[in-house]
CSV table of C-alpha atoms and ligand atoms in Angstrom, one decimal:
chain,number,residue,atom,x,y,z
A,431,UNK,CA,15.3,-14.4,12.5
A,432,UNK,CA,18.8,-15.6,11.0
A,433,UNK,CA,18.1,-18.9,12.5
A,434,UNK,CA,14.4,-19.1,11.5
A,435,UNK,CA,15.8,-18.7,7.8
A,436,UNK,CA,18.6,-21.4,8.5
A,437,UNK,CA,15.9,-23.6,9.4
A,438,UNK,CA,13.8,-23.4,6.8
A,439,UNK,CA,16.2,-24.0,4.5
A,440,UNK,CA,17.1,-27.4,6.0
A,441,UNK,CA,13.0,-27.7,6.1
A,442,UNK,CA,13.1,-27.6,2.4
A,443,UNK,CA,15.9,-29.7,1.7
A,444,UNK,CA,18.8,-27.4,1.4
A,445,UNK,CA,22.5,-27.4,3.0
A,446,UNK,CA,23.0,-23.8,4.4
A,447,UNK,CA,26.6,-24.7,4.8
A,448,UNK,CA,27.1,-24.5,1.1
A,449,UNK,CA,28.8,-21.1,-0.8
A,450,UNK,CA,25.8,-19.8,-2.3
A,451,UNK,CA,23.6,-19.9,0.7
A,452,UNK,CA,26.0,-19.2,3.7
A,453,UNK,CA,25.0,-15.3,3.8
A,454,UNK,CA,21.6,-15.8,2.6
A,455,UNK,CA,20.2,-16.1,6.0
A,456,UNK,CA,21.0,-12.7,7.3
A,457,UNK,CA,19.9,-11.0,3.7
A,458,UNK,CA,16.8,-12.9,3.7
A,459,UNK,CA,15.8,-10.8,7.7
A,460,UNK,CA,17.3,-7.7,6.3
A,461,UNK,CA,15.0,-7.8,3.4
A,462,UNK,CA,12.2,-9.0,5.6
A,463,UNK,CA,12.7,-6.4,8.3
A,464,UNK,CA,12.4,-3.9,5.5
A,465,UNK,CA,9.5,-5.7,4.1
A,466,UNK,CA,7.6,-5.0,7.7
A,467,UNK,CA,9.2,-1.7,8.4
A,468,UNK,CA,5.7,0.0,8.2
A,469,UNK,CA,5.1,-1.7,11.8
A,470,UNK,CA,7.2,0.8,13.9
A,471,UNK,CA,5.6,3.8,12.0
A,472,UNK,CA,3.0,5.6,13.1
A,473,UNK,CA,0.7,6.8,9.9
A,474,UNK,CA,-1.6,9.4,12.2
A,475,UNK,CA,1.8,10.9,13.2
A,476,UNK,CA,3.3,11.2,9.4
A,477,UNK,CA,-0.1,13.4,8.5
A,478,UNK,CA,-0.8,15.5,11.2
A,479,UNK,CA,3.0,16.6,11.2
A,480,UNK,CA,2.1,18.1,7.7
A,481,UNK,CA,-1.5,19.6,7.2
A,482,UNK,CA,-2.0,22.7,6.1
A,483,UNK,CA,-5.1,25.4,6.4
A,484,UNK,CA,-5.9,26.1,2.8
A,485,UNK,CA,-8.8,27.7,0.9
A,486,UNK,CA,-9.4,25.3,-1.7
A,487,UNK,CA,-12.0,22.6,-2.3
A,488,UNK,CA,-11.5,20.7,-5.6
A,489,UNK,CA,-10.5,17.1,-6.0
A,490,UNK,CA,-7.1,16.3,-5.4
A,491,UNK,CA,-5.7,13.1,-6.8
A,492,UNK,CA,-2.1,11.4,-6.0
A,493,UNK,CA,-1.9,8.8,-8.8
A,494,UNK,CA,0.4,6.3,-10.2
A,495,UNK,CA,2.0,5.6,-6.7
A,496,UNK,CA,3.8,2.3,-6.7
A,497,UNK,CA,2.9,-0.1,-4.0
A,498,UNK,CA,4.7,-3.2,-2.6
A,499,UNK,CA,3.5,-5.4,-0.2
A,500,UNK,CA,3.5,-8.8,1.3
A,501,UNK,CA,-0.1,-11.0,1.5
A,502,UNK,CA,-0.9,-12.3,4.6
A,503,UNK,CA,-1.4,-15.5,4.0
A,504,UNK,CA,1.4,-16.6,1.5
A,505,UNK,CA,4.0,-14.3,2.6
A,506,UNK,CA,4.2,-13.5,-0.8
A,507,UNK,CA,4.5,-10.3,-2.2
A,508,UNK,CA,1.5,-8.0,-4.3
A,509,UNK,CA,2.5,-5.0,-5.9
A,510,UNK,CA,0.9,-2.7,-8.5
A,511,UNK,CA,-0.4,1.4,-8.3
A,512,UNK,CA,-2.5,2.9,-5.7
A,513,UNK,CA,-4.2,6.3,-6.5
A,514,UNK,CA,-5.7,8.6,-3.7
A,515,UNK,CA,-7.9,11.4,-4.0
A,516,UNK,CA,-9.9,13.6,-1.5
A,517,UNK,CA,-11.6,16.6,-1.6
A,518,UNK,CA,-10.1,19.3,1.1
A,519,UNK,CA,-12.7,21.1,3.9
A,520,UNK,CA,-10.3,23.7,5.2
A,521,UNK,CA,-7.2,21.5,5.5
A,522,UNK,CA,-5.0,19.9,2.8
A,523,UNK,CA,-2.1,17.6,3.6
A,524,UNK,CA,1.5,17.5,1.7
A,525,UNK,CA,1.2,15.4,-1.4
A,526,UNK,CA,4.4,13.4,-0.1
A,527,UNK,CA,3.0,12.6,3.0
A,528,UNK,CA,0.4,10.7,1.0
A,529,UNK,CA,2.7,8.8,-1.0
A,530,UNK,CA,4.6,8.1,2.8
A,531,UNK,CA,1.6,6.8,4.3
A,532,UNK,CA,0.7,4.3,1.2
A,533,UNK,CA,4.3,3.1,2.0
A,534,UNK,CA,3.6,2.6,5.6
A,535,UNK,CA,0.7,0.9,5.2
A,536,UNK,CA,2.1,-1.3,2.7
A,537,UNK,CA,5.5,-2.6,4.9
A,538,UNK,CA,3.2,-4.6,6.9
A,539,UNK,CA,1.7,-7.9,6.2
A,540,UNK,CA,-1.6,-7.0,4.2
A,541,UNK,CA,-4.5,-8.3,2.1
A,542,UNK,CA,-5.3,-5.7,-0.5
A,543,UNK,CA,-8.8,-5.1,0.4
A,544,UNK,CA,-7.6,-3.6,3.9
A,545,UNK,CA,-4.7,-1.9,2.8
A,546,UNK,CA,-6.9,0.0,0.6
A,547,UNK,CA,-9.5,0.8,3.5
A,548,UNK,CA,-6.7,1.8,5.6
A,549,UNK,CA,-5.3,4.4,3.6
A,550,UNK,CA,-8.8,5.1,3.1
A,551,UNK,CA,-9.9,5.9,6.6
A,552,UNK,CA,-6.6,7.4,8.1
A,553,UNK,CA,-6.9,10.5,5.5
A,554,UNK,CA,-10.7,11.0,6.5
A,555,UNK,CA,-10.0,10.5,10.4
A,556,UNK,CA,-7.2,13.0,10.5
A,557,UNK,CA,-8.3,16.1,7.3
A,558,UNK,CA,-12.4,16.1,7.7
A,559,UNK,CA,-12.5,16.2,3.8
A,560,UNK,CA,-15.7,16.3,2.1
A,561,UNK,CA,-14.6,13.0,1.0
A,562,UNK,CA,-11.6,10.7,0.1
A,563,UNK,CA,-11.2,7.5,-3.0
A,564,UNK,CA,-8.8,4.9,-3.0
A,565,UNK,CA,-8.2,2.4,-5.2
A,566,UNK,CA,-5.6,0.0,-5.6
A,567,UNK,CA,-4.5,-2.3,-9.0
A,568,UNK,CA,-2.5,-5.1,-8.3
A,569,UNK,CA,-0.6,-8.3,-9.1
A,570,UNK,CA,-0.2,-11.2,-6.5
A,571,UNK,CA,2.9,-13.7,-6.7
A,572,UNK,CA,0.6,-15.9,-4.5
A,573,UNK,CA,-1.7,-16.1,-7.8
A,574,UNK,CA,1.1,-15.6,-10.1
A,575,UNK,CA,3.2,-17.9,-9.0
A,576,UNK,CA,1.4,-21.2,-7.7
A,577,UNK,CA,-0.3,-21.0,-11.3
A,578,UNK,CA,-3.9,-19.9,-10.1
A,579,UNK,CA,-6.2,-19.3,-13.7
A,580,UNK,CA,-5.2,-16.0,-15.3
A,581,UNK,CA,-1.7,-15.5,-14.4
A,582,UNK,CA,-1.9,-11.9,-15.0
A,583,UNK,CA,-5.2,-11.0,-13.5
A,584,UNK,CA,-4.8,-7.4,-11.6
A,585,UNK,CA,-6.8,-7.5,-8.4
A,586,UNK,CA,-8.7,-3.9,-8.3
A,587,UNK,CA,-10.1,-2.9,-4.6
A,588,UNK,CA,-11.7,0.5,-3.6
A,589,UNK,CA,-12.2,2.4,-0.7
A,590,UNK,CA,-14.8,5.5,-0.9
A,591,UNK,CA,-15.7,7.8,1.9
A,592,UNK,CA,-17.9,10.8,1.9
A,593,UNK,CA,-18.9,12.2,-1.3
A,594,UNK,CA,-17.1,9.9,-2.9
A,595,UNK,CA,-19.8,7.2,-1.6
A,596,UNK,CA,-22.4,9.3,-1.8
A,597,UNK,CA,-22.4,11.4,-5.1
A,598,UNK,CA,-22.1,9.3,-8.0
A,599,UNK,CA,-20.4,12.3,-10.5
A,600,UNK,CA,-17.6,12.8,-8.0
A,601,UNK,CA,-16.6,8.8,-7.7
A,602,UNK,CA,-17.0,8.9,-11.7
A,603,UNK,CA,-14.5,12.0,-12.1
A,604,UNK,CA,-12.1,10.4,-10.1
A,605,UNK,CA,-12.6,6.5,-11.6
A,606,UNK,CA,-12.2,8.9,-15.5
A,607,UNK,CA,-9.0,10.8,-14.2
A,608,UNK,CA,-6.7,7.6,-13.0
A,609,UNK,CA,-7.7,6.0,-16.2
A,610,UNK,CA,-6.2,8.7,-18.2
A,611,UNK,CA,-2.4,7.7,-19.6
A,612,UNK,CA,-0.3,10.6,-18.3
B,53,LIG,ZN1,-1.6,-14.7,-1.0
């Protein structure tokens, strides 16, 4: 990848030789790597290794939880909140493990509407809630930076399974309690 970097800086007109840019091809992978980390992680794995048999069947919601990613098509990154909630049947997961599998879902090259179905669908395949609501609120560089209209237009996708599709007061109780400042 060190060479791919080195390339594209002569591509754009640099001189990789010089000072400033002589390490700047082995930071740029590094950072990149880490960027795409969520590749060699399994999400499935990261939840089953933490549910938990639990009597309890109100809404739980994981909010606020930063998210950083890179778009798809620009290579550029988005980054904003994502906020989780699902009702348990039976099982219940750790609350960390959530936050974990945002993160792994986010170290991959992602537009935000499937990162957000992702998330989504991975917590209703592997708990059987009655139902599960994602949404995500974010900024794109790609926008931000190439000076598309509204420079600081936040990009808000959903993803709702279960009862959170089908009954309208449990969608609207989960919309109400991210909106609340903490
Ligand atoms: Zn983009």
């Amino acid at each position: 990848m060190k060479d791919l970097i080195e390339q594209l800086l002569r591509a754009i007109g640099e001189d990789p030789e010089r000072e400033g840019l002589k390490r700047t091809p082995e930071r740029v992978s590094k950072a990149i790597q880490f960027f795409t980390k969520g590749y060699s992680e399994n999400p499935r794995e990261i939840l089953n290794n933490a549910l938990f048999v639990e009597d309890y069947d109100e809404m739980v919601i994981v909010k606020d939880i930063d998210i950083f990613s890179l778009c798809e098509h620009h290579l550029l990154p988005f980054f904003g909140k994502c906020h989780v909630a699902y009702i348990p049947r039976r099982r219940i997961i750790g609350l960390s493990k959530i936050v974990r599998l945002v993160e792994v879902y986010g170290r991959r090259l992602q537009v935000q509407e499937r990162l957000t179905s992702q998330i989504a669908s991975t917590i209703h395949d592997a708990l059987d809630p009655y139902g599960v609501g994602v949404v995500i609120e974010a900024q794109h560089l790609c926008m931000m930076m190439r000076g598309v209209e509204k420079q600081n237009s936040i990009a808000i996708t959903s993803s709702m399974l279960g009862t959170f599709r089908t009954n309208v007061e449990t969608r609207m109780e989960f919309m109400e309690l991210i909106k609340s400042k903490r």
